[in-house]
PDB file of C-alpha atoms in Angstrom:
ATOM      1  CA  MET A   1       0.000   0.000   0.000  1.00 91.00           C
ATOM      2  CA  ILE A   2       1.250   3.487  -0.828  1.00 97.00           C
ATOM      3  CA  LYS A   3       2.041   5.532   2.273  1.00 98.00           C
ATOM      4  CA  LEU A   4       4.319   8.282   0.925  1.00 98.00           C
ATOM      5  CA  ILE A   5       4.207  10.307  -2.289  1.00 98.00           C
ATOM      6  CA  ALA A   6       7.014  12.707  -3.166  1.00 98.00           C
ATOM      7  CA  SER A   7       7.172  14.948  -6.200  1.00 98.00           C
ATOM      8  CA  ASP A   8       9.576  17.314  -7.868  1.00 98.00           C
ATOM      9  CA  ILE A   9       8.110  20.704  -8.816  1.00 97.00           C
ATOM     10  CA  ASP A  10       9.761  22.471 -11.758  1.00 95.00           C
ATOM     11  CA  GLY A  11       9.151  20.638 -15.011  1.00 95.00           C
ATOM     12  CA  THR A  12       7.066  18.037 -13.192  1.00 97.00           C
ATOM     13  CA  LEU A  13       4.160  19.908 -11.604  1.00 97.00           C
ATOM     14  CA  LEU A  14       4.548  23.202 -13.463  1.00 95.00           C
ATOM     15  CA  LYS A  15       6.912  25.156 -15.696  1.00 93.00           C
ATOM     16  CA  ASP A  16      10.326  26.222 -14.415  1.00 89.00           C
ATOM     17  CA  GLY A  17       9.917  29.303 -12.261  1.00 87.00           C
ATOM     18  CA  GLY A  18       6.126  29.059 -12.126  1.00 90.00           C
ATOM     19  CA  HIS A  19       4.420  30.190  -8.939  1.00 89.00           C
ATOM     20  CA  GLU A  20       0.836  28.998  -9.335  1.00 93.00           C
ATOM     21  CA  LEU A  21      -0.151  25.365  -8.955  1.00 96.00           C
ATOM     22  CA  TYR A  22      -3.327  24.044 -10.592  1.00 94.00           C
ATOM     23  CA  GLU A  23      -5.962  24.210  -7.830  1.00 95.00           C
ATOM     24  CA  GLU A  24      -7.167  20.620  -8.246  1.00 97.00           C
ATOM     25  CA  TYR A  25      -3.829  19.459  -6.837  1.00 98.00           C
ATOM     26  CA  PHE A  26      -4.819  20.794  -3.423  1.00 98.00           C
ATOM     27  CA  GLU A  27      -8.058  18.813  -3.350  1.00 98.00           C
ATOM     28  CA  VAL A  28      -6.410  15.542  -4.378  1.00 98.00           C
ATOM     29  CA  ILE A  29      -3.451  15.967  -2.015  1.00 98.00           C
ATOM     30  CA  GLN A  30      -5.801  16.757   0.866  1.00 98.00           C
ATOM     31  CA  LYS A  31      -7.816  13.596   0.193  1.00 98.00           C
ATOM     32  CA  LEU A  32      -4.612  11.546   0.095  1.00 98.00           C
ATOM     33  CA  LEU A  33      -3.542  13.087   3.407  1.00 98.00           C
ATOM     34  CA  ASP A  34      -6.949  12.240   4.880  1.00 98.00           C
ATOM     35  CA  HIS A  35      -6.344   8.615   3.863  1.00 97.00           C
ATOM     36  CA  GLY A  36      -3.045   8.601   5.750  1.00 97.00           C
ATOM     37  CA  VAL A  37      -0.745   9.077   2.749  1.00 98.00           C
ATOM     38  CA  ALA A  38       2.082  11.530   3.458  1.00 98.00           C
ATOM     39  CA  PHE A  39       3.040  14.005   0.732  1.00 98.00           C
ATOM     40  CA  CYS A  40       6.438  15.605   0.176  1.00 98.00           C
ATOM     41  CA  ALA A  41       7.411  18.343  -2.287  1.00 98.00           C
ATOM     42  CA  ALA A  42      10.994  17.664  -3.425  1.00 98.00           C
ATOM     43  CA  SER A  43      12.727  20.513  -5.213  1.00 96.00           C
ATOM     44  CA  GLY A  44      15.777  22.673  -5.672  1.00 94.00           C
ATOM     45  CA  ARG A  45      13.547  25.532  -4.557  1.00 95.00           C
ATOM     46  CA  HIS A  46      13.871  27.461  -1.308  1.00 96.00           C
ATOM     47  CA  ILE A  47      11.243  26.903   1.361  1.00 97.00           C
ATOM     48  CA  THR A  48      10.034  30.508   1.047  1.00 95.00           C
ATOM     49  CA  GLY A  49       8.948  29.760  -2.508  1.00 94.00           C
ATOM     50  CA  MET A  50       7.426  26.367  -1.737  1.00 96.00           C
ATOM     51  CA  THR A  51       4.939  26.922   1.073  1.00 96.00           C
ATOM     52  CA  GLY A  52       3.053  29.596  -0.855  1.00 93.00           C
ATOM     53  CA  LEU A  53       2.849  27.289  -3.846  1.00 95.00           C
ATOM     54  CA  PHE A  54       1.003  24.592  -1.877  1.00 97.00           C
ATOM     55  CA  GLY A  55      -1.507  26.967  -0.333  1.00 93.00           C
ATOM     56  CA  PRO A  56      -4.143  25.172   1.776  1.00 97.00           C
ATOM     57  CA  VAL A  57      -2.064  22.004   2.290  1.00 98.00           C
ATOM     58  CA  ALA A  58       1.275  23.749   2.901  1.00 98.00           C
ATOM     59  CA  ASP A  59       1.305  23.148   6.654  1.00 98.00           C
ATOM     60  CA  GLN A  60       0.411  19.462   6.306  1.00 98.00           C
ATOM     61  CA  ILE A  61       3.151  18.268   3.960  1.00 98.00           C
ATOM     62  CA  TYR A  62       6.917  17.720   4.039  1.00 98.00           C
ATOM     63  CA  TYR A  63       9.558  19.510   2.002  1.00 98.00           C
ATOM     64  CA  ILE A  64      12.851  18.391   0.520  1.00 98.00           C
ATOM     65  CA  CYS A  65      14.421  21.733  -0.377  1.00 97.00           C
ATOM     66  CA  GLU A  66      17.672  22.892  -1.968  1.00 96.00           C
ATOM     67  CA  GLY A  67      17.939  19.825  -4.177  1.00 95.00           C
ATOM     68  CA  GLY A  68      18.118  17.568  -1.126  1.00 97.00           C
ATOM     69  CA  ALA A  69      20.246  19.668   1.238  1.00 98.00           C
ATOM     70  CA  LEU A  70      17.327  20.368   3.578  1.00 98.00           C
ATOM     71  CA  LEU A  71      14.428  18.262   4.886  1.00 98.00           C
ATOM     72  CA  ARG A  72      11.719  20.070   6.788  1.00 98.00           C
ATOM     73  CA  THR A  73       8.086  20.863   7.452  1.00 98.00           C
ATOM     74  CA  SER A  74       6.733  24.366   6.910  1.00 97.00           C
ATOM     75  CA  ASP A  75       7.968  25.460  10.332  1.00 96.00           C
ATOM     76  CA  HIS A  76      10.569  22.916  11.444  1.00 97.00           C
ATOM     77  CA  ILE A  77      13.936  21.814  10.064  1.00 98.00           C
ATOM     78  CA  MET A  78      14.309  18.055  10.348  1.00 98.00           C
ATOM     79  CA  LYS A  79      17.792  17.692   8.831  1.00 98.00           C
ATOM     80  CA  ALA A  80      20.228  19.941   6.971  1.00 97.00           C
ATOM     81  CA  TRP A  81      23.357  19.134   4.982  1.00 97.00           C
ATOM     82  CA  SER A  82      25.646  22.174   4.701  1.00 96.00           C
ATOM     83  CA  LEU A  83      28.495  22.470   2.207  1.00 95.00           C
ATOM     84  CA  PRO A  84      31.712  20.848   3.494  1.00 94.00           C
ATOM     85  CA  GLN A  85      33.844  23.115   5.656  1.00 92.00           C
ATOM     86  CA  GLY A  86      36.468  24.938   3.623  1.00 93.00           C
ATOM     87  CA  SER A  87      34.811  24.446   0.252  1.00 95.00           C
ATOM     88  CA  TYR A  88      32.607  27.525  -0.024  1.00 96.00           C
ATOM     89  CA  GLU A  89      35.052  30.291  -0.854  1.00 94.00           C
ATOM     90  CA  GLU A  90      37.018  28.111  -3.256  1.00 95.00           C
ATOM     91  CA  LEU A  91      33.844  27.005  -5.007  1.00 95.00           C
ATOM     92  CA  LEU A  92      32.609  30.589  -5.206  1.00 95.00           C
ATOM     93  CA  GLU A  93      35.928  31.771  -6.646  1.00 94.00           C
ATOM     94  CA  GLU A  94      35.922  29.107  -9.364  1.00 92.00           C
ATOM     95  CA  THR A  95      32.318  29.703 -10.451  1.00 94.00           C
ATOM     96  CA  SER A  96      31.856  33.467 -10.144  1.00 89.00           C
ATOM     97  CA  ASP A  97      33.613  34.263 -13.434  1.00 89.00           C
ATOM     98  CA  ILE A  98      32.037  31.669 -15.743  1.00 93.00           C
ATOM     99  CA  PRO A  99      30.871  33.622 -18.838  1.00 93.00           C
ATOM    100  CA  GLY A 100      27.120  34.088 -19.013  1.00 92.00           C
ATOM    101  CA  VAL A 101      26.560  32.487 -15.602  1.00 95.00           C
ATOM    102  CA  GLN A 102      25.440  34.046 -12.322  1.00 95.00           C
ATOM    103  CA  VAL A 103      25.597  32.580  -8.824  1.00 96.00           C
ATOM    104  CA  MET A 104      22.877  32.148  -6.215  1.00 97.00           C
ATOM    105  CA  ILE A 105      23.602  31.102  -2.631  1.00 97.00           C
ATOM    106  CA  ASP A 106      20.979  29.368  -0.480  1.00 97.00           C
ATOM    107  CA  THR A 107      20.756  29.254   3.301  1.00 97.00           C
ATOM    108  CA  ALA A 108      17.846  27.952   5.355  1.00 96.00           C
ATOM    109  CA  ASP A 109      16.330  31.423   5.740  1.00 95.00           C
ATOM    110  CA  CYS A 110      17.117  33.267   2.524  1.00 96.00           C
ATOM    111  CA  VAL A 111      18.826  33.165  -0.874  1.00 97.00           C
ATOM    112  CA  TYR A 112      21.516  35.642  -1.937  1.00 98.00           C
ATOM    113  CA  VAL A 113      22.739  37.002  -5.242  1.00 97.00           C
ATOM    114  CA  ASN A 114      25.238  39.618  -6.329  1.00 96.00           C
ATOM    115  CA  ALA A 115      23.527  40.760  -9.508  1.00 94.00           C
ATOM    116  CA  GLY A 116      21.489  43.857  -8.663  1.00 94.00           C
ATOM    117  CA  GLU A 117      17.805  44.086  -7.824  1.00 95.00           C
ATOM    118  CA  ASP A 118      16.959  44.981 -11.413  1.00 95.00           C
ATOM    119  CA  SER A 119      18.869  42.025 -12.846  1.00 94.00           C
ATOM    120  CA  ARG A 120      17.170  39.220 -14.725  1.00 93.00           C
ATOM    121  CA  LEU A 121      18.304  36.737 -12.082  1.00 95.00           C
ATOM    122  CA  PHE A 122      16.967  38.720  -9.119  1.00 96.00           C
ATOM    123  CA  ARG A 123      13.614  39.349 -10.786  1.00 95.00           C
ATOM    124  CA  PHE A 124      13.289  35.692 -11.824  1.00 94.00           C
ATOM    125  CA  ILE A 125      13.932  34.509  -8.261  1.00 95.00           C
ATOM    126  CA  HIS A 126      11.806  37.187  -6.621  1.00 95.00           C
ATOM    127  CA  ASP A 127       8.880  37.393  -9.049  1.00 94.00           C
ATOM    128  CA  GLY A 128       8.896  33.886 -10.534  1.00 92.00           C
ATOM    129  CA  TYR A 129       9.978  31.516  -7.774  1.00 93.00           C
ATOM    130  CA  GLN A 130       8.910  34.043  -5.110  1.00 94.00           C
ATOM    131  CA  PHE A 131      11.851  33.293  -2.831  1.00 95.00           C
ATOM    132  CA  ALA A 132      12.999  35.518   0.009  1.00 96.00           C
ATOM    133  CA  VAL A 133      16.039  36.946  -1.818  1.00 97.00           C
ATOM    134  CA  GLU A 134      18.644  39.579  -0.970  1.00 97.00           C
ATOM    135  CA  ASN A 135      21.142  41.263  -3.256  1.00 97.00           C
ATOM    136  CA  VAL A 136      24.499  41.596  -1.492  1.00 97.00           C
ATOM    137  CA  SER A 137      27.778  43.172  -2.502  1.00 95.00           C
ATOM    138  CA  ASP A 138      29.936  40.286  -1.279  1.00 96.00           C
ATOM    139  CA  LEU A 139      28.788  36.665  -1.351  1.00 96.00           C
ATOM    140  CA  THR A 140      31.849  35.589   0.650  1.00 95.00           C
ATOM    141  CA  ALA A 141      30.410  37.439   3.642  1.00 95.00           C
ATOM    142  CA  ILE A 142      27.738  34.770   4.047  1.00 96.00           C
ATOM    143  CA  PRO A 143      28.811  32.477   6.921  1.00 95.00           C
ATOM    144  CA  GLU A 144      30.107  29.229   5.429  1.00 93.00           C
ATOM    145  CA  GLU A 145      28.321  27.052   7.976  1.00 94.00           C
ATOM    146  CA  GLU A 146      24.958  28.439   6.811  1.00 96.00           C
ATOM    147  CA  VAL A 147      25.456  27.698   3.112  1.00 97.00           C
ATOM    148  CA  LEU A 148      23.332  24.786   1.884  1.00 97.00           C
ATOM    149  CA  LYS A 149      23.639  25.220  -1.865  1.00 97.00           C
ATOM    150  CA  LEU A 150      25.445  27.133  -4.576  1.00 97.00           C
ATOM    151  CA  SER A 151      23.481  27.380  -7.827  1.00 96.00           C
ATOM    152  CA  LEU A 152      24.719  28.428 -11.246  1.00 96.00           C
ATOM    153  CA  TYR A 153      22.145  30.218 -13.396  1.00 96.00           C
ATOM    154  CA  SER A 154      22.370  30.509 -17.177  1.00 94.00           C
ATOM    155  CA  ALA A 155      19.467  32.254 -18.899  1.00 86.00           C
ATOM    156  CA  ASP A 156      20.544  32.665 -22.516  1.00 85.00           C
ATOM    157  CA  VAL A 157      22.558  29.485 -23.121  1.00 85.00           C
ATOM    158  CA  HIS A 158      21.628  25.979 -21.955  1.00 91.00           C
ATOM    159  CA  VAL A 159      23.369  25.514 -18.605  1.00 93.00           C
ATOM    160  CA  GLU A 160      24.880  22.225 -19.786  1.00 90.00           C
ATOM    161  CA  GLU A 161      26.844  24.195 -22.393  1.00 93.00           C
ATOM    162  CA  SER A 162      27.726  27.280 -20.372  1.00 93.00           C
ATOM    163  CA  CYS A 163      28.888  25.209 -17.380  1.00 94.00           C
ATOM    164  CA  ALA A 164      30.576  22.437 -19.379  1.00 94.00           C
ATOM    165  CA  ASP A 165      34.013  22.999 -17.817  1.00 93.00           C
ATOM    166  CA  PHE A 166      32.591  23.032 -14.297  1.00 94.00           C
ATOM    167  CA  LEU A 167      30.602  19.867 -14.964  1.00 94.00           C
ATOM    168  CA  ALA A 168      33.827  18.181 -16.068  1.00 94.00           C
ATOM    169  CA  SER A 169      35.884  19.436 -13.111  1.00 94.00           C
ATOM    170  CA  ASP A 170      36.957  17.802  -9.857  1.00 94.00           C
ATOM    171  CA  TRP A 171      34.001  19.463  -8.132  1.00 95.00           C
ATOM    172  CA  MET A 172      31.864  16.642  -9.482  1.00 93.00           C
ATOM    173  CA  LYS A 173      33.803  14.336  -7.138  1.00 93.00           C
ATOM    174  CA  LYS A 174      33.949  16.743  -4.190  1.00 94.00           C
ATOM    175  CA  LEU A 175      30.268  17.702  -4.067  1.00 96.00           C
ATOM    176  CA  SER A 176      26.876  16.472  -5.158  1.00 95.00           C
ATOM    177  CA  VAL A 177      26.442  18.383  -8.428  1.00 94.00           C
ATOM    178  CA  ALA A 178      23.418  18.003 -10.674  1.00 89.00           C
ATOM    179  CA  GLN A 179      21.475  19.830 -13.344  1.00 87.00           C
ATOM    180  CA  ALA A 180      18.133  21.059 -12.088  1.00 86.00           C
ATOM    181  CA  GLY A 181      16.644  22.165 -15.394  1.00 81.00           C
ATOM    182  CA  THR A 182      17.855  23.982 -18.492  1.00 88.00           C
ATOM    183  CA  MET A 183      18.926  27.045 -16.501  1.00 92.00           C
ATOM    184  CA  TRP A 184      20.351  25.646 -13.254  1.00 94.00           C
ATOM    185  CA  VAL A 185      23.245  23.589 -11.940  1.00 94.00           C
ATOM    186  CA  ASP A 186      23.138  22.942  -8.183  1.00 95.00           C
ATOM    187  CA  ALA A 187      26.095  22.099  -5.953  1.00 96.00           C
ATOM    188  CA  ILE A 188      25.363  20.751  -2.465  1.00 97.00           C
ATOM    189  CA  SER A 189      27.028  18.559   0.159  1.00 97.00           C
ATOM    190  CA  PRO A 190      28.414  15.274  -1.196  1.00 96.00           C
ATOM    191  CA  LYS A 191      26.291  13.558   1.459  1.00 96.00           C
ATOM    192  CA  ALA A 192      23.090  15.140   0.183  1.00 97.00           C
ATOM    193  CA  ASN A 193      20.650  14.600  -2.662  1.00 96.00           C
ATOM    194  CA  LYS A 194      16.920  14.065  -3.008  1.00 98.00           C
ATOM    195  CA  GLY A 195      17.352  10.346  -2.473  1.00 98.00           C
ATOM    196  CA  GLU A 196      19.204  10.731   0.828  1.00 98.00           C
ATOM    197  CA  ALA A 197      16.616  13.211   2.094  1.00 98.00           C
ATOM    198  CA  LEU A 198      13.823  10.868   1.025  1.00 98.00           C
ATOM    199  CA  LYS A 199      15.429   8.017   2.990  1.00 98.00           C
ATOM    200  CA  VAL A 200      15.551  10.158   6.139  1.00 98.00           C
ATOM    201  CA  LEU A 201      11.871  11.027   5.687  1.00 98.00           C
ATOM    202  CA  GLN A 202      10.979   7.365   5.151  1.00 98.00           C
ATOM    203  CA  GLU A 203      12.758   6.436   8.384  1.00 98.00           C
ATOM    204  CA  HIS A 204      10.960   9.243  10.229  1.00 98.00           C
ATOM    205  CA  LEU A 205       7.569   8.077   8.969  1.00 98.00           C
ATOM    206  CA  GLY A 206       8.263   4.347   9.225  1.00 98.00           C
ATOM    207  CA  VAL A 207       7.626   3.955   5.498  1.00 98.00           C
ATOM    208  CA  THR A 208       9.420   1.497   3.214  1.00 98.00           C
ATOM    209  CA  LYS A 209      10.755   1.973  -0.292  1.00 98.00           C
ATOM    210  CA  GLU A 210       7.974  -0.248  -1.624  1.00 98.00           C
ATOM    211  CA  GLU A 211       5.371   2.047  -0.029  1.00 98.00           C
ATOM    212  CA  THR A 212       6.820   5.149  -1.726  1.00 98.00           C
ATOM    213  CA  VAL A 213       5.980   6.807  -5.055  1.00 98.00           C
ATOM    214  CA  TYR A 214       8.256   9.449  -6.567  1.00 98.00           C
ATOM    215  CA  PHE A 215       7.571  11.863  -9.444  1.00 98.00           C
ATOM    216  CA  GLY A 216      10.443  13.646 -11.220  1.00 98.00           C
ATOM    217  CA  ASP A 217      11.704  14.897 -14.564  1.00 97.00           C
ATOM    218  CA  ASN A 218      15.391  15.807 -14.283  1.00 94.00           C
ATOM    219  CA  LEU A 219      18.801  14.396 -13.402  1.00 93.00           C
ATOM    220  CA  ASN A 220      18.642  15.556  -9.787  1.00 94.00           C
ATOM    221  CA  ASP A 221      15.551  13.342  -9.331  1.00 97.00           C
ATOM    222  CA  LEU A 222      17.347  10.101 -10.192  1.00 97.00           C
ATOM    223  CA  PRO A 223      18.764   9.498  -6.676  1.00 97.00           C
ATOM    224  CA  ALA A 224      15.181   9.609  -5.361  1.00 98.00           C
ATOM    225  CA  PHE A 225      14.086   7.159  -8.048  1.00 98.00           C
ATOM    226  CA  GLY A 226      16.371   4.643  -6.374  1.00 97.00           C
ATOM    227  CA  GLU A 227      14.499   5.015  -3.074  1.00 98.00           C
ATOM    228  CA  ALA A 228      10.962   4.564  -4.419  1.00 98.00           C
ATOM    229  CA  GLY A 229       8.990   1.439  -5.218  1.00 98.00           C
ATOM    230  CA  MET A 230       7.181   3.237  -8.023  1.00 98.00           C
ATOM    231  CA  THR A 231       8.721   5.994 -10.158  1.00 98.00           C
ATOM    232  CA  VAL A 232       6.778   8.258 -12.491  1.00 98.00           C
ATOM    233  CA  THR A 233       7.995  10.893 -14.921  1.00 98.00           C
ATOM    234  CA  VAL A 234       6.329  13.215 -17.434  1.00 98.00           C
ATOM    235  CA  SER A 235       6.500  13.348 -21.218  1.00 98.00           C
ATOM    236  CA  ASN A 236       8.593  16.550 -21.167  1.00 97.00           C
ATOM    237  CA  ALA A 237      11.280  14.917 -18.965  1.00 96.00           C
ATOM    238  CA  ARG A 238      14.869  14.267 -19.962  1.00 95.00           C
ATOM    239  CA  ASP A 239      15.436  11.010 -21.829  1.00 97.00           C
ATOM    240  CA  GLU A 240      17.713   9.706 -19.064  1.00 97.00           C
ATOM    241  CA  VAL A 241      14.826  10.025 -16.606  1.00 97.00           C
ATOM    242  CA  LYS A 242      12.275   8.437 -18.943  1.00 98.00           C
ATOM    243  CA  GLU A 243      14.583   5.436 -19.324  1.00 98.00           C
ATOM    244  CA  GLN A 244      14.559   4.799 -15.568  1.00 98.00           C
ATOM    245  CA  ALA A 245      10.920   5.567 -14.789  1.00 98.00           C
ATOM    246  CA  ASP A 246       8.298   2.874 -14.299  1.00 98.00           C
ATOM    247  CA  LEU A 247       5.651   5.064 -15.893  1.00 98.00           C
ATOM    248  CA  ILE A 248       5.582   8.111 -18.178  1.00 98.00           C
ATOM    249  CA  GLN A 249       2.598  10.411 -17.686  1.00 98.00           C
ATOM    250  CA  HIS A 250       1.436  13.474 -19.627  1.00 98.00           C
ATOM    251  CA  SER A 251       3.519  16.665 -19.375  1.00 97.00           C
ATOM    252  CA  TYR A 252       3.044  19.255 -16.655  1.00 97.00           C
ATOM    253  CA  ARG A 253       1.103  21.312 -19.214  1.00 96.00           C
ATOM    254  CA  HIS A 254      -1.546  18.578 -19.241  1.00 96.00           C
ATOM    255  CA  HIS A 255      -1.328  17.888 -15.488  1.00 97.00           C
ATOM    256  CA  GLY A 256       0.089  14.388 -15.840  1.00 97.00           C
ATOM    257  CA  VAL A 257       1.063  14.132 -12.160  1.00 98.00           C
ATOM    258  CA  LEU A 258      -2.434  15.172 -11.114  1.00 98.00           C
ATOM    259  CA  GLN A 259      -3.909  12.409 -13.264  1.00 98.00           C
ATOM    260  CA  GLN A 260      -1.623   9.840 -11.652  1.00 98.00           C
ATOM    261  CA  LEU A 261      -2.381  11.117  -8.146  1.00 98.00           C
ATOM    262  CA  GLN A 262      -6.080  10.782  -8.903  1.00 98.00           C
ATOM    263  CA  LYS A 263      -5.529   7.178 -10.014  1.00 98.00           C
ATOM    264  CA  ILE A 264      -3.702   6.424  -6.775  1.00 98.00           C
ATOM    265  CA  LEU A 265      -6.499   8.068  -4.784  1.00 97.00           C
ATOM    266  CA  ASP A 266      -9.166   6.113  -6.675  1.00 97.00           C
ATOM    267  CA  GLU A 267      -7.374   2.825  -5.949  1.00 96.00           C
ATOM    268  CA  ILE A 268      -7.139   3.652  -2.250  1.00 95.00           C
ATOM    269  CA  GLU A 269     -10.799   4.609  -2.039  1.00 94.00           C
ATOM    270  CA  GLN A 270     -11.892   1.494  -3.943  1.00 93.00           C
ATOM    271  CA  LYS A 271      -9.846  -0.706  -1.636  1.00 88.00           C
ATOM    272  CA  ASN A 272     -11.254   0.973   1.474  1.00 87.00           C
ATOM    273  CA  SER A 273     -14.774   0.642   0.101  1.00 83.00           C
ATOM    274  CA  SER A 274     -14.370  -3.079  -0.602  1.00 81.00           C
ATOM    275  CA  GLN A 275     -13.166  -3.679   2.962  1.00 79.00           C
ATOM    276  CA  LYS A 276     -16.271  -2.170   4.538  1.00 63.00           C
TER     277      LYS A 276
END
């Protein structure tokens, strides 16, 4: 029996940077919660841009944030994986001058950029993702122990191309580095990813892999695929993800995840009805 459902957001539930979830999701998620099925939003997003997205169910679900560097509820941090001590300034120095790429730094409370409040990056984070974001003059001033994630943003060129050298560097061995869409590359603790965070949540809830369903569309979702008994992707997903998924649903534009959630809900309700 399914007891835990976790889903990526960008590219899976809605378009990258979107800030309005189709309202029927709330109704279906609430019914699943009422049947004892836990729900977790798993994303590279910051918590300040996730709770507003889930509206009426926001305080009842779990969150894997920062690409897996933070597991929490809406008001309580359950586990955090900070960047390894001594890596932050070096990582920042090596990524801050990549042509066409800007840097975003995530902590538990806020995200930081050094791009100007009128920059495309700041406006995208503030207006699109609706994160709590601050523009600062010096990113190195952020205390290293608070840094959960460093993200590379490329708006005009596919991030895989603009960050090719970084993606082929030794940082791939030192940290957990993954693409989180066409515009983002995320670097977090080598001990962290969506799969590790999902395992901690499963242990907390007393849920097994076989009782877990995971929805995702990008490379940073693959570690979580390995911790779920059923894996579902969408038709707009990367080919590497489609190859590993148990099921391919319609794209986020056609609410494929919602359709699959409704199927799961229908099966639960039919089973409960037959047992009465």
